[in-house]
XYZ file of C-alpha atoms in Angstrom:
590
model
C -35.175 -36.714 -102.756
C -34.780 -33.370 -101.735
C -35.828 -32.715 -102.586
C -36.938 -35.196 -103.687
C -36.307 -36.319 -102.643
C -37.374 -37.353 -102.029
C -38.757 -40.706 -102.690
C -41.957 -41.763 -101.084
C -44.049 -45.483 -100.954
C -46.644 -46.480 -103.189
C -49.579 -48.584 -103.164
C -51.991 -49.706 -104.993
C -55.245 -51.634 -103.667
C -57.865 -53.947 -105.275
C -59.646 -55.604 -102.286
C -62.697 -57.827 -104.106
C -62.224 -58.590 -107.583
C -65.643 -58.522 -107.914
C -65.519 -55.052 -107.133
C -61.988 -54.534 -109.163
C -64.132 -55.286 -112.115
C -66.834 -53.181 -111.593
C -64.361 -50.271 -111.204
C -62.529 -51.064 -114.187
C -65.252 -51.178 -116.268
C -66.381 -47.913 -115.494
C -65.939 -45.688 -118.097
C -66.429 -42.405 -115.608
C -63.682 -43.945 -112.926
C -60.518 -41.933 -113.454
C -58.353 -44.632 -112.152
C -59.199 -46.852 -114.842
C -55.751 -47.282 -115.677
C -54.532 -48.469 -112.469
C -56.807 -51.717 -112.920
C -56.245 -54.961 -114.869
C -53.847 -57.848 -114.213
C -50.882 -56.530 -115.803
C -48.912 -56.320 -111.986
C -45.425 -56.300 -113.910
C -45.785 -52.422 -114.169
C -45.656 -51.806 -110.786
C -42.487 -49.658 -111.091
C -41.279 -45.726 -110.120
C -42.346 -42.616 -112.102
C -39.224 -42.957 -114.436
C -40.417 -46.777 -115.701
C -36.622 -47.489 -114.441
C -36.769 -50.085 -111.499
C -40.029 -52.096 -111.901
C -41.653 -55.213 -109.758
C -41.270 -58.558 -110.889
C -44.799 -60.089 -112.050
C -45.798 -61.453 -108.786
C -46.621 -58.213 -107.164
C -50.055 -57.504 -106.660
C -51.626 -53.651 -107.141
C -54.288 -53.773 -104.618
C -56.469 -50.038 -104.331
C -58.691 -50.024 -100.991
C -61.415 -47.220 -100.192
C -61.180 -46.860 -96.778
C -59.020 -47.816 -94.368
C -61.605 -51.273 -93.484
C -60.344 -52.260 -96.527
C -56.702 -51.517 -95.667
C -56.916 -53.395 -92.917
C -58.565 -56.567 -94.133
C -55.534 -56.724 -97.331
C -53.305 -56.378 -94.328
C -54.994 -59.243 -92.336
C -55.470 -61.977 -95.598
C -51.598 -61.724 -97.124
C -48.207 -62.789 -95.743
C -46.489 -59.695 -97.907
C -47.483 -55.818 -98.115
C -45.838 -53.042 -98.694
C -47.665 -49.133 -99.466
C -46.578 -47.105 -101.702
C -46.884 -43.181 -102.414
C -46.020 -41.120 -105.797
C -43.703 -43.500 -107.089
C -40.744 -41.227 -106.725
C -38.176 -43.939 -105.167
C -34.694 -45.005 -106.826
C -35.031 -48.707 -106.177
C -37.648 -51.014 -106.330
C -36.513 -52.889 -103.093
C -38.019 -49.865 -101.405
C -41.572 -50.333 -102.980
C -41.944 -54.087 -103.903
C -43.890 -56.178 -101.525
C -43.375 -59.489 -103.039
C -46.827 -60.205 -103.005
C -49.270 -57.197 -102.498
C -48.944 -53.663 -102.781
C -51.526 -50.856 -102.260
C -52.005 -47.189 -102.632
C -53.820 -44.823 -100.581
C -54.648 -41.776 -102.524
C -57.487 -43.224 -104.082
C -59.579 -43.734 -100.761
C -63.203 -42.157 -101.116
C -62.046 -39.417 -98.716
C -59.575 -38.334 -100.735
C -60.986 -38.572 -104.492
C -63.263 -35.775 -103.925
C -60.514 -33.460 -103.686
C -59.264 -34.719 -107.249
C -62.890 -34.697 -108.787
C -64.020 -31.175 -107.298
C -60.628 -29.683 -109.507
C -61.106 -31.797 -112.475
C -64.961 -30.062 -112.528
C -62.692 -26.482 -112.150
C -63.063 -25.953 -108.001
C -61.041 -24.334 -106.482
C -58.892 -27.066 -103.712
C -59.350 -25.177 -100.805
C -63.228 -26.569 -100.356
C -64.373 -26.434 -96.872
C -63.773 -29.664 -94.417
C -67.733 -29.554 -93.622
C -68.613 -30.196 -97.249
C -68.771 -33.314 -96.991
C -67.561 -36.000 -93.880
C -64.048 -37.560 -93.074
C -62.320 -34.488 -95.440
C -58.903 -36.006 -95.435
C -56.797 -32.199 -94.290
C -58.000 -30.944 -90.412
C -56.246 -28.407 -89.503
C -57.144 -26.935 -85.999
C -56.282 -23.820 -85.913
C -56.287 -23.153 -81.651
C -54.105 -26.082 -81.139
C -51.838 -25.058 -84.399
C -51.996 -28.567 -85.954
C -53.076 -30.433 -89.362
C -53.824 -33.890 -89.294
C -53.823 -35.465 -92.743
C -54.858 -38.680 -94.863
C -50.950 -40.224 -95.870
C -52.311 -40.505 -99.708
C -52.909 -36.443 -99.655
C -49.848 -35.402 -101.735
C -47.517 -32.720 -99.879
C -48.709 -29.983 -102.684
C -52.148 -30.279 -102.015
C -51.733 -30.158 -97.996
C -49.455 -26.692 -98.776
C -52.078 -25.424 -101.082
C -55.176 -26.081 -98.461
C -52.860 -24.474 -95.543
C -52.020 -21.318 -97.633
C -55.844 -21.092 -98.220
C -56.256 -20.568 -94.799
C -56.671 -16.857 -93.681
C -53.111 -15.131 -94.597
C -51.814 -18.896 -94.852
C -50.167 -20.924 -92.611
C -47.383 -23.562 -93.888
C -45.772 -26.427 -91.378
C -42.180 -25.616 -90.664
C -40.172 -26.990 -92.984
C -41.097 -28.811 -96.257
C -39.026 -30.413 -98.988
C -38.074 -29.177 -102.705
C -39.621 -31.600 -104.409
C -43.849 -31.700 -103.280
C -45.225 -34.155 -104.974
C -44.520 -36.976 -103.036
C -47.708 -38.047 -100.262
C -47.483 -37.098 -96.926
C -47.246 -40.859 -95.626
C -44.230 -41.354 -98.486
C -42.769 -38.413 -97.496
C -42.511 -39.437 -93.255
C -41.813 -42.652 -94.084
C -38.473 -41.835 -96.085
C -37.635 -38.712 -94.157
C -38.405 -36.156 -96.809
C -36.521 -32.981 -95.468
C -35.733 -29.325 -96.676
C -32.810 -27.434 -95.251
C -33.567 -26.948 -91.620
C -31.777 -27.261 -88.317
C -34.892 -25.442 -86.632
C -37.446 -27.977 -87.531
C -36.197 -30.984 -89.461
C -37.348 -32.931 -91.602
C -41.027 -33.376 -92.523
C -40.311 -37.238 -89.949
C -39.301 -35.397 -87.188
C -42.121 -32.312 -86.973
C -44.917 -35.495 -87.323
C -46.445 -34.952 -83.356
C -48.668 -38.304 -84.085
C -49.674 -41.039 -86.475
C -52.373 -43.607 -87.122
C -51.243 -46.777 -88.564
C -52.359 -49.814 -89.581
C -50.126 -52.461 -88.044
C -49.116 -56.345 -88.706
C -52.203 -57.662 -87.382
C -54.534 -55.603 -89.188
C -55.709 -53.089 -86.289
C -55.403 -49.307 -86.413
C -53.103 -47.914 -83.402
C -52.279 -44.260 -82.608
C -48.796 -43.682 -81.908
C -47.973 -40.328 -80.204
C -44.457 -39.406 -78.680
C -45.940 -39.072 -75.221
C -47.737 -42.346 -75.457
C -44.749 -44.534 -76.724
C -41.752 -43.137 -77.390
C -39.766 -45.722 -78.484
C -42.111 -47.423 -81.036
C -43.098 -43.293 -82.547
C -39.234 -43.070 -83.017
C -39.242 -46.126 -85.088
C -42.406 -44.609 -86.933
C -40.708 -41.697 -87.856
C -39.020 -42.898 -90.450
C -40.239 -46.345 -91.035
C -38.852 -47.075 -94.561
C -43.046 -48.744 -94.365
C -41.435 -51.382 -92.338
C -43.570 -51.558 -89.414
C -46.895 -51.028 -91.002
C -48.767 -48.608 -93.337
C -49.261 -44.497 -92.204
C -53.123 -44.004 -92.570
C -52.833 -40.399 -90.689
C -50.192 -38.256 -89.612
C -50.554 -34.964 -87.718
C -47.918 -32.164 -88.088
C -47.514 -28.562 -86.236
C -48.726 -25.514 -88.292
C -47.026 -22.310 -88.379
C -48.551 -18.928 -89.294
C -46.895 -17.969 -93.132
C -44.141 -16.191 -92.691
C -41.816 -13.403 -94.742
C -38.321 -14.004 -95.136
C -35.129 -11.915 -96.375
C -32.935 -14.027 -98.706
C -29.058 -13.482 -99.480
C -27.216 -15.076 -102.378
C -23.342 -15.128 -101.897
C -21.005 -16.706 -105.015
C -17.883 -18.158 -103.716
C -14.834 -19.805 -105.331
C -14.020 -23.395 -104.022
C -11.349 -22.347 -101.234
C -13.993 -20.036 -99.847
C -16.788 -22.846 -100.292
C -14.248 -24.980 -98.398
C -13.682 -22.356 -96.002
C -17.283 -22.330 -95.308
C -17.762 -25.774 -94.414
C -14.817 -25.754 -92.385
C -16.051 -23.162 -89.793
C -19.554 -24.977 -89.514
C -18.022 -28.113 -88.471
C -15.631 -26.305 -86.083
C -18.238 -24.282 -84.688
C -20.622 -26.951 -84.331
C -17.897 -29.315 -82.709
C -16.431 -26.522 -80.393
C -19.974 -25.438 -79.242
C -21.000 -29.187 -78.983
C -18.221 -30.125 -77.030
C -18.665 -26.983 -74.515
C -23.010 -28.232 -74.269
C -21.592 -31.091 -73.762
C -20.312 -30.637 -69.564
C -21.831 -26.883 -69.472
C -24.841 -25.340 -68.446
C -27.656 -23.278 -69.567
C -25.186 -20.755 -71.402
C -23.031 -23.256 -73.242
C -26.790 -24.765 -74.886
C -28.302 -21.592 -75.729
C -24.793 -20.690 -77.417
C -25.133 -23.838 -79.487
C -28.892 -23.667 -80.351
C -28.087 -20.162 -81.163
C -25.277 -21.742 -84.024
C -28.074 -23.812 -85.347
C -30.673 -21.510 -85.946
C -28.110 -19.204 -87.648
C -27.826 -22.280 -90.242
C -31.820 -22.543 -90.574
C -32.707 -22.657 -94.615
C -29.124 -22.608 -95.620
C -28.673 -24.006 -98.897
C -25.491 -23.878 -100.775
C -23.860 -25.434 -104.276
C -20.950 -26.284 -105.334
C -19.392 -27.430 -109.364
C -17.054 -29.920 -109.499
C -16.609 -29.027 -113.033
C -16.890 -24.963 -112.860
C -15.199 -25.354 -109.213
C -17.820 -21.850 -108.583
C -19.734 -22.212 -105.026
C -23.218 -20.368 -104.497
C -24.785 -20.298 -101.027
C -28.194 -18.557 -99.634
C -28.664 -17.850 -96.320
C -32.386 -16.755 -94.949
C -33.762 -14.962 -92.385
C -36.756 -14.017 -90.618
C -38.471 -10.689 -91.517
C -40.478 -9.685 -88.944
C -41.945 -6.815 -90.547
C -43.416 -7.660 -94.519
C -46.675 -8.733 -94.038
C -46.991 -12.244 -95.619
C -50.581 -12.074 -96.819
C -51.287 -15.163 -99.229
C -53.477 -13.546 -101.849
C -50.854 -10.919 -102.460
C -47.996 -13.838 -103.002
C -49.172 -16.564 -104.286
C -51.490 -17.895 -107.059
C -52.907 -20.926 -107.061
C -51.601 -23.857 -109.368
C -53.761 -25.223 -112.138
C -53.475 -29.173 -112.048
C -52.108 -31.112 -108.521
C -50.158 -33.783 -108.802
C -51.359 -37.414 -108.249
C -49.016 -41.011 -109.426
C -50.916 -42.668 -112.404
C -49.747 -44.914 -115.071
C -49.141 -44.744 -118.497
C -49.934 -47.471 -120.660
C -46.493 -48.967 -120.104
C -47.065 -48.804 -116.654
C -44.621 -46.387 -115.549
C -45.790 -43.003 -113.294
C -46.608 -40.221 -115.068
C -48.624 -37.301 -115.219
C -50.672 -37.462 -118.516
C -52.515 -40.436 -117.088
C -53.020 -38.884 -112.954
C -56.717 -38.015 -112.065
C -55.269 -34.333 -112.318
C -52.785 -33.277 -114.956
C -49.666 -31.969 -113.368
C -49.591 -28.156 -113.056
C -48.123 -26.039 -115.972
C -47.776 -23.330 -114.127
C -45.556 -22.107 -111.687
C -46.726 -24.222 -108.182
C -45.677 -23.081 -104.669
C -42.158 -24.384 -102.679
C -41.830 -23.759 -98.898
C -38.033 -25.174 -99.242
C -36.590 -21.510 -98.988
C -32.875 -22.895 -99.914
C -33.707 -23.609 -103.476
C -35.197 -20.178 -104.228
C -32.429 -18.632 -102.063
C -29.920 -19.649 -104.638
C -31.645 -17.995 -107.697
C -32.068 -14.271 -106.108
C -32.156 -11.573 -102.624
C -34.803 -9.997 -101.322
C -37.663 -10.678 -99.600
C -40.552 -13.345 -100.358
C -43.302 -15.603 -98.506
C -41.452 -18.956 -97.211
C -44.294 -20.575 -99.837
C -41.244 -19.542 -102.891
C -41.916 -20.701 -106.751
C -40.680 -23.439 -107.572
C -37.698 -22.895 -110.350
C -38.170 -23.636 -114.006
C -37.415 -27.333 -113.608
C -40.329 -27.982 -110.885
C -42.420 -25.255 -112.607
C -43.473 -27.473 -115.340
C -44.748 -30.104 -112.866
C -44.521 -33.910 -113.016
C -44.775 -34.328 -116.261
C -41.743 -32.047 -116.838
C -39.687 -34.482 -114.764
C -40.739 -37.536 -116.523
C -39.837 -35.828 -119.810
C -36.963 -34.530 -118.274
C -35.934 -37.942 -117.292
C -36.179 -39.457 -120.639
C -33.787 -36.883 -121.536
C -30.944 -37.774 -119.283
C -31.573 -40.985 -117.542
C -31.142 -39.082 -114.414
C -30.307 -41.092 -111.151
C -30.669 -38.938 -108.142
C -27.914 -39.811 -105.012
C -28.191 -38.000 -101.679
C -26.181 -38.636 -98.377
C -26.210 -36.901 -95.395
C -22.528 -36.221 -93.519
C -22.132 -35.783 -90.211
C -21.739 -31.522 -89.531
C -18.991 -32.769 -87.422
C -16.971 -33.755 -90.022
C -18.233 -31.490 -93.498
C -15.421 -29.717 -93.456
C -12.726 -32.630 -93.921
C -15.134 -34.430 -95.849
C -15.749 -31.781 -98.542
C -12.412 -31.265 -98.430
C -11.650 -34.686 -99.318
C -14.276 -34.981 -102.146
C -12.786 -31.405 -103.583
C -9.112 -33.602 -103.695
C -10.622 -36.592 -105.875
C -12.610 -34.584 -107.931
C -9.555 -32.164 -109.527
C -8.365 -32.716 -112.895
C -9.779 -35.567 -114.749
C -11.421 -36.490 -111.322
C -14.756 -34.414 -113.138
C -15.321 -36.335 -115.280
C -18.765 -37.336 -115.269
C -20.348 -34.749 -113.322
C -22.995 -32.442 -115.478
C -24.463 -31.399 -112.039
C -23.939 -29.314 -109.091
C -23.841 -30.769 -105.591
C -26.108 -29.051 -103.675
C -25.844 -28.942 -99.527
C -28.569 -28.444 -97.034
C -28.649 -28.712 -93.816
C -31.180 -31.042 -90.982
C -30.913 -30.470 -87.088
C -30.198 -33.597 -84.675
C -33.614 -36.095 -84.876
C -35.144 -38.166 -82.867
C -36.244 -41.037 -85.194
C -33.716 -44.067 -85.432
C -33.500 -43.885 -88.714
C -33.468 -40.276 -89.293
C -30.507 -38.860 -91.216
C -29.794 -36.957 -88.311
C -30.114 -39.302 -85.687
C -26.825 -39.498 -84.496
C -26.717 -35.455 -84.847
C -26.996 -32.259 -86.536
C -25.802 -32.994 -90.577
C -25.257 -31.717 -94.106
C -26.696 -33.186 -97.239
C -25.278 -33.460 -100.028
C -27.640 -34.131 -103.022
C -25.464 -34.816 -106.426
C -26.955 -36.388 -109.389
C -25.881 -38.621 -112.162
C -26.835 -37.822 -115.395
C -24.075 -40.047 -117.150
C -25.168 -43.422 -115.837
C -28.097 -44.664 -114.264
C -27.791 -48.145 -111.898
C -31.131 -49.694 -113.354
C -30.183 -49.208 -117.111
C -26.248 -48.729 -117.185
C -24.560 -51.246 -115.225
C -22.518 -52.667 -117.635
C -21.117 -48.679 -118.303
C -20.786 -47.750 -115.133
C -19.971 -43.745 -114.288
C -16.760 -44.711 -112.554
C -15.876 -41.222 -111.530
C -19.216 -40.615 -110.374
C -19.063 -43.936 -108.252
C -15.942 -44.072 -106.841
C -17.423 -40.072 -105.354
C -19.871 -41.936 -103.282
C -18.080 -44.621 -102.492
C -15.872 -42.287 -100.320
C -18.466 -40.590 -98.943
C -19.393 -44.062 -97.474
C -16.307 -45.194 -96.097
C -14.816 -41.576 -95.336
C -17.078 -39.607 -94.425
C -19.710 -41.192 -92.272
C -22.595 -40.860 -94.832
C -25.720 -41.691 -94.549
C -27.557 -43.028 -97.635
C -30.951 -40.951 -98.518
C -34.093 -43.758 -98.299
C -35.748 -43.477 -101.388
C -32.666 -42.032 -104.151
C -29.874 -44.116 -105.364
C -26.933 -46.159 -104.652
C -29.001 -49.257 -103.394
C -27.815 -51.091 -106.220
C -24.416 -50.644 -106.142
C -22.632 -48.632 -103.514
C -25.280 -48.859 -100.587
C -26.045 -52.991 -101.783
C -24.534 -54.608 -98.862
C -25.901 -52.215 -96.582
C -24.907 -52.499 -92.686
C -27.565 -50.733 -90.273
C -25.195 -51.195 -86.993
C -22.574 -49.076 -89.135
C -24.685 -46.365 -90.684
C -26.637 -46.171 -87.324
C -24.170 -47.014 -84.943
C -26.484 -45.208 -81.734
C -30.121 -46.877 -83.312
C -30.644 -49.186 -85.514
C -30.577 -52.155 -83.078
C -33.802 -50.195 -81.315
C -35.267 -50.235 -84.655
C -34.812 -53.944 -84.688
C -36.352 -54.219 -81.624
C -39.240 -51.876 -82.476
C -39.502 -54.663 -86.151
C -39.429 -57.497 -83.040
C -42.588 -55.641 -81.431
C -44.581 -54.672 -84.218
C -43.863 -57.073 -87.164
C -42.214 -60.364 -86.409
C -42.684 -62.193 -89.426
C -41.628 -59.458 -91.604
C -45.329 -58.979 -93.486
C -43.580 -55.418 -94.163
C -40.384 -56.536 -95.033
C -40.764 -56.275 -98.756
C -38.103 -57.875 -101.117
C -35.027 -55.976 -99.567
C -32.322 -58.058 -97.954
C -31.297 -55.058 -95.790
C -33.545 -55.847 -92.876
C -30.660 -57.972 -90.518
C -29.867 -57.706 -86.619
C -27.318 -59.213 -84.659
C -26.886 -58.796 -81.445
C -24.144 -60.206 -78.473
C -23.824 -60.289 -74.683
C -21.194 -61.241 -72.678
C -18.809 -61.395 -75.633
C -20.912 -64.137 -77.029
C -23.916 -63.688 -79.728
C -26.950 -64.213 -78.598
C -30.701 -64.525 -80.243
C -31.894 -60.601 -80.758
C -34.798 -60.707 -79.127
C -32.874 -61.273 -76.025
C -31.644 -57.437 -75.921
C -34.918 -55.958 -76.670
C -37.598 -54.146 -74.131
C -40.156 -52.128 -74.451
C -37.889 -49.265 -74.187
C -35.521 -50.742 -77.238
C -32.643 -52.436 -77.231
C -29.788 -52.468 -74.439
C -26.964 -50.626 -75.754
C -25.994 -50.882 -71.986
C -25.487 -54.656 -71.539
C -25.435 -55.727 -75.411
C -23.554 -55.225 -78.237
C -25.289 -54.373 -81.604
C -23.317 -56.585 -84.115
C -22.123 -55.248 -88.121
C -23.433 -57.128 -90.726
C -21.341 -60.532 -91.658
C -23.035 -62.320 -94.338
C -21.729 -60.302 -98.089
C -18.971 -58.072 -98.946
C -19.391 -54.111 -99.454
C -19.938 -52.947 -102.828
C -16.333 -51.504 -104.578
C -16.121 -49.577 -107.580
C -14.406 -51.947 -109.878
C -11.327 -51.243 -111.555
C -10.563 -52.694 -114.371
C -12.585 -53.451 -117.725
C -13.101 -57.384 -116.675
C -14.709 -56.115 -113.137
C -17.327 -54.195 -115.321
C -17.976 -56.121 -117.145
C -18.940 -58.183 -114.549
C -21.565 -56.136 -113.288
């Protein structure tokens, strides 16, 4: 989720149950809730796509603990703020755990309970889960710190610093949020996956490894973006940038100008690319130069009111951001509890959700409400103001499923103008929403939504159907939408939003990720064999042939990846791809 986006793992640790029933018994432990043996409720915040029975909710207290779960059980899986679309993401099919309740992150959550202010110093008291090092420009933080209380600490800082991009959504953790490839709008930085400079993660075997991009490139690409498949982020360390100012420009557009938009970025980007390509020095600079230009750009579009909006930022060199002038503080910070039924929500977190107006260093989304100038650290717009609790009630309202894919900026143009064709006339029907485009730069992670280049998201939600509760009423318009953006248009699937139930089920890696995913098998070969990590997905398949003849995986793999040279990475051959059915009988079906 933009986002939400988007989307992040959760997990949920009780190591001793001698020890699980001391906690739960304790009257003054604000994670009460999350004990007891009713594991059916493992589910997202919504209470929409839950665990079957079998799933364990295991809490640990230090990493020690982590690690010895991850040693004793043949399944794992973490998980973050609970804000996925499908529970094949999350469910371990045996144990799953959750890291923001290790004792050196709870003191944050107690200290603002008791009224203190967040931005505590790290010498208070030992192993303070935010470090940021401010000669060397970096923060290295615990993966169960949410993303809000990481931009909150950073803007306490001096003036406030901020890392380069963030997402729209912040209340996902910081390991969720690498692991699913959270992202703004930014073809400077990337996503929140692709600024991560190093990571500490527990692997298959139980020990703790570093991972750096100097030390191992090929197995920190697969970390990047990990889906949790390789093992479970304990640390990650991102670059910090001082808080900037920025100018913001709102232009409204009809859809021939939207589509005229669009057009010139992917002709632009593939006439520049192509020159970079066989050029020199020039040629590159002339291209990065395109990029920037799209840095922050966030645009919308209605298929029903056919009326674009886009906002375009740029760097003021001249306001002086200072933090205590911009930006207040938030009241609550957002943490995944339960409610009785189990599901996420706010009213049961350590920390209520914040009423107030909390900060957003996505600049797109503000872009599109005004101009002028402001901190990159914008407010979050009435929807997000009301914090998580507004989204759960919000939910309940509309049954909302949230779909993002990201297209190729080589082929936007034709793509949106293919989506503008099916979507005239009766075609909008079903669409309450506007699709909303941002923008990621090429990335290095093999599973990156930009890893076979620079690309456009589109994030478009459904408010008429929803895959976990509507099946049998499907939102065919709505459907049939994404299912060309699949097969037309080159899109990649967001991680952690919908379409894994329907459109994305029969999901084929070599296709999506024509130039990777075969060194992400190989990187799965490496660092988890047996598939401890694997969860209950059925996505996780690699084929592989030499010679013209098919030959066991492992056999292309190195420690470099796989051999795109001398092998062939094979499509997917064992289920058919998910069409939107047609008549009333294929419905019903469903």
């Amino acid at each position: 989720m933009a986002e939400t986006t988007a989307i992040a793992l959760l997990l949920v640790l009780l190591v001793q149950p001698c020890r699980a029933a001391q906690v739960c018994s304790d009257t003054h432990n604000f994670f009460a809730n999350l004990c007891g043996p009713s594991t059916s409720h493992l589910n997202n915040f919504q209470g929409h796509h839950a665990c079957d029975p079998h799933n364990k909710l295991i809490k640990p207290k230090n990493v020690a603990e982590l690690q010895a779960v991850v040693r004793s059980h043949a399944k794992v899986r973490a998980v973050g703020a609970g804000h996925s679309w499908h529970k094949d993401l999350f469910c371990s099919g045996d144990v799953n755990v959750y890291l923001s309740e290790l004792e050196t992150i709870t003191p944050l959550y107690t200290a603002h309970a008791q009224g203190t202010r967040l931005n505590v110093s790290a010498s208070d008291y030992e192993d303070f889960p935010i470090r940021a090092n401010l000669t060397a420009m970096t923060v290295t933080v615990d993966a169960g710190v949410p993303q809000r209380m990481l931009i909150e600490y950073l803007l306490s800082l001096g003036d406030g610093y901020i890392f380069g991009s963030s997402s729209g959504l912040i209340d996902q953790t910081i390991g969720g949020a690498v692991a699913t490839g959270t992202h703004g709008s930014s073809t400077l930085y990337g996503s929140i996956s692709e600024q991560v400079v190093a990571m500490e993660v527990v692997v298959a075997d139980g020990s703790l490894r570093t991972f750096t991009k100097e030390g191992d490139p090929h197995l920190f690409r697969a970390l990047q973006v990990s889906l949790g498949r390789l093992g479970i982020l304990t640390k990650v360390t991102l670059p910090i940038i001082k808080q900037p100012a920025y100018d913001r420009v709102l232009i409204e557009e009809d859809t021939q100008q939207t589509l005229a938009y669009y057009k010139g970025v992917q002709d632009g980007y593939n006439r520049l690319a192509a020159a970079a390509k066989g050029g020199g020095a020039t040629a590159h600079s002339e291209l990065g130069a395109f990029l920037t230009g799209l840095d922050q750009m966030t645009g919308t579009w209605g298929p029903v009111t056919k009326v674009g909006l886009r906002g375009m930022i740029t760097l003021n060199n001249t306001a002086k951001p200072v933090y205590s002038h911009w930006y207040q503080p938030v009241a609550g910070l957002p943490l995944a509890g339960f409610d009785e039924q189990g599901r996420f929500a706010a009213n049961k977190a350590l920390i209520e959700q914040a009423e107030t107006i909390a900060p957003l260093t996505d600049l797109a989304v503000k872009a599109c409400q005004a101009n002028g100038t402001a901190l990159s650290a914008y407010e979050v717009h009435q929807v997000l103001g009301h914090g998580r609790q507004g989204w759960v009630d919000y939910d309940n309202q509309g049954l909302l499923d949230m779909w993002e894919v990201a297209v190729p900026m080589s082929v936007i143009g034709d793509c949106l103008e293919k989506v503008v064709g099916l979507l005239e006339g009766e075609g909008s029907r079903g669409f309450f929403d506007f699709i909303v485009f941002r923008v990621t730069r090429q990335e290095a992670g093999y599973l990156s939504y930009g890893a076979d280049g620079p690309a456009v998201f589109m994030n478009i939600n459904d408010w008429a159907g929803s895959e976990a509760l509507s099946l049998e009423h499907p939102n065919v318009n709505f459907l049939g939408l994404q299912q060309l953006l699949r097969d037309e248009c080159q899109a990649k699937f967001h991680w952690g939003k919908a379409g894994w139930q329907t459109v994305n089920s029969c999901f084929d890696g070599a296709t999506a990720y024509p130039t990777t995913w075969c060194h992400f098998g190989c990187a799965v070969q490496e660092l988890d064999p047996t598939g401890k990590f694997a969860g209950e997905s059925d996505m996780w398949r690699w084929r592989a042939a030499k010679g013209g003849k098919e030959v066991p995986f492992i056999d292309c793999c190195s420690s470099e990846g796989f051999d795109y040279g001398q092998c062939s990475c094979l499509p997917r051959a064992d289920c058919m791809r998910w069409r939107v059915p047609e008549t009333s009988a294929e419905r019903s079906e469903l």
